[in-house]
Amino acid sequence: MKVTIHYCTQCQWLLRAGWYAQELLSTFGESLEQVALAPGHGGHFEVVITLDAQDTSEVLWERKRDGGFPDIKELKRRVRDRLDPERDLGHIDR
């Protein structure tokens, strides 16, 4: 599975996107094939997970749709639910 974080360069959201990527890699490590940062514009912020080799993807978080930026706990839960639903995220699940 791959995660792509689309972020707005005009809004200077690179540090935020990079932090999300770092947190996902710290938690899921090699269970994720890749976490990519994809620059864009127009206030766009979206986290997309690609589920398989056929590039089936799902939007996990979209800033306008979901009301701002995700809490890291919620983002990790959403990734875990697609990657390995049985996985315990420790204090995040409590």
Coordinates of C-alpha atoms in Angstrom, one line a residue:
M1 CA 0.0 0.0 0.0
K2 CA 1.1 3.5 -0.8
V3 CA 0.0 6.8 0.8
T4 CA 0.2 10.1 -1.0
I5 CA -0.2 13.4 0.7
H6 CA -1.2 16.2 -1.6
Y7 CA -0.5 19.6 -0.2
C8 CA -0.7 23.3 -1.2
T9 CA 2.6 25.0 -1.8
Q10 CA 1.0 28.4 -1.9
C11 CA -0.3 27.8 1.7
Q12 CA 3.1 26.6 2.8
W13 CA 1.8 23.2 4.1
L14 CA 4.9 21.3 3.2
L15 CA 6.0 21.0 6.9
R16 CA 2.6 19.8 7.9
A17 CA 2.5 17.2 5.1
G18 CA 6.1 16.1 6.0
W19 CA 5.1 15.7 9.6
Y20 CA 2.1 13.5 8.7
A21 CA 4.4 11.4 6.4
Q22 CA 7.0 11.0 9.2
E23 CA 4.3 10.0 11.7
L24 CA 2.8 7.4 9.3
L25 CA 6.3 5.9 8.6
S26 CA 7.2 5.9 12.3
T27 CA 4.0 3.9 13.1
F28 CA 3.6 1.6 10.1
G29 CA 7.2 1.3 8.9
E30 CA 7.8 -1.2 6.2
S31 CA 4.1 -2.2 6.2
L32 CA 3.7 0.8 3.9
E33 CA 5.4 0.5 0.5
Q34 CA 5.7 4.3 0.2
V35 CA 4.6 7.6 1.6
A36 CA 4.8 10.3 -1.0
L37 CA 4.5 14.1 -0.9
A38 CA 2.7 15.6 -3.9
P39 CA 2.9 19.4 -4.2
G40 CA -0.1 21.3 -5.6
H41 CA -1.9 24.6 -5.2
G42 CA -5.3 26.2 -4.5
G43 CA -5.6 25.2 -0.9
H44 CA -5.7 21.5 -1.7
F45 CA -4.8 19.0 1.1
E46 CA -5.7 15.4 0.7
V47 CA -4.4 12.1 1.9
V48 CA -4.9 9.2 -0.5
I49 CA -4.2 5.5 0.0
T50 CA -3.5 3.2 -3.0
L51 CA -4.6 -0.2 -2.1
D52 CA -3.2 -2.5 -4.8
A53 CA -1.2 -2.9 -8.0
Q54 CA -4.2 -1.9 -10.0
D55 CA -3.9 1.5 -8.4
T56 CA -7.3 1.3 -6.6
S57 CA -7.2 4.3 -4.4
E58 CA -9.3 5.9 -1.7
V59 CA -9.3 9.3 -0.2
L60 CA -8.7 9.0 3.5
W61 CA -8.8 12.7 4.3
E62 CA -9.7 15.8 2.3
R63 CA -9.4 19.2 4.0
K64 CA -12.6 20.8 2.6
R65 CA -14.7 17.6 2.8
D66 CA -13.6 16.7 6.3
G67 CA -13.3 20.1 7.9
G68 CA -9.7 21.0 8.2
F69 CA -6.6 18.9 8.9
P70 CA -6.8 15.5 10.5
D71 CA -5.7 14.8 14.0
I72 CA -2.8 12.4 13.7
K73 CA -4.7 9.8 15.8
E74 CA -7.6 9.8 13.3
L75 CA -5.3 9.6 10.3
K76 CA -3.4 6.7 11.8
R77 CA -6.7 4.9 12.5
R78 CA -7.9 5.4 9.0
V79 CA -4.6 4.1 7.5
R80 CA -4.6 1.1 10.0
D81 CA -8.2 0.3 9.1
R82 CA -7.2 -0.2 5.4
L83 CA -3.8 -1.7 6.0
D84 CA -4.3 -4.1 9.0
P85 CA -7.6 -3.7 10.8
E86 CA -6.5 -6.1 13.6
R87 CA -3.4 -4.0 14.4
D88 CA -3.3 -2.5 17.9
L89 CA -2.2 1.2 17.8
G90 CA -1.6 1.2 21.5
H91 CA -2.6 4.4 23.3
I92 CA -4.2 5.8 20.1
D93 CA -6.9 3.1 20.4
R94 CA -7.7 4.0 23.9

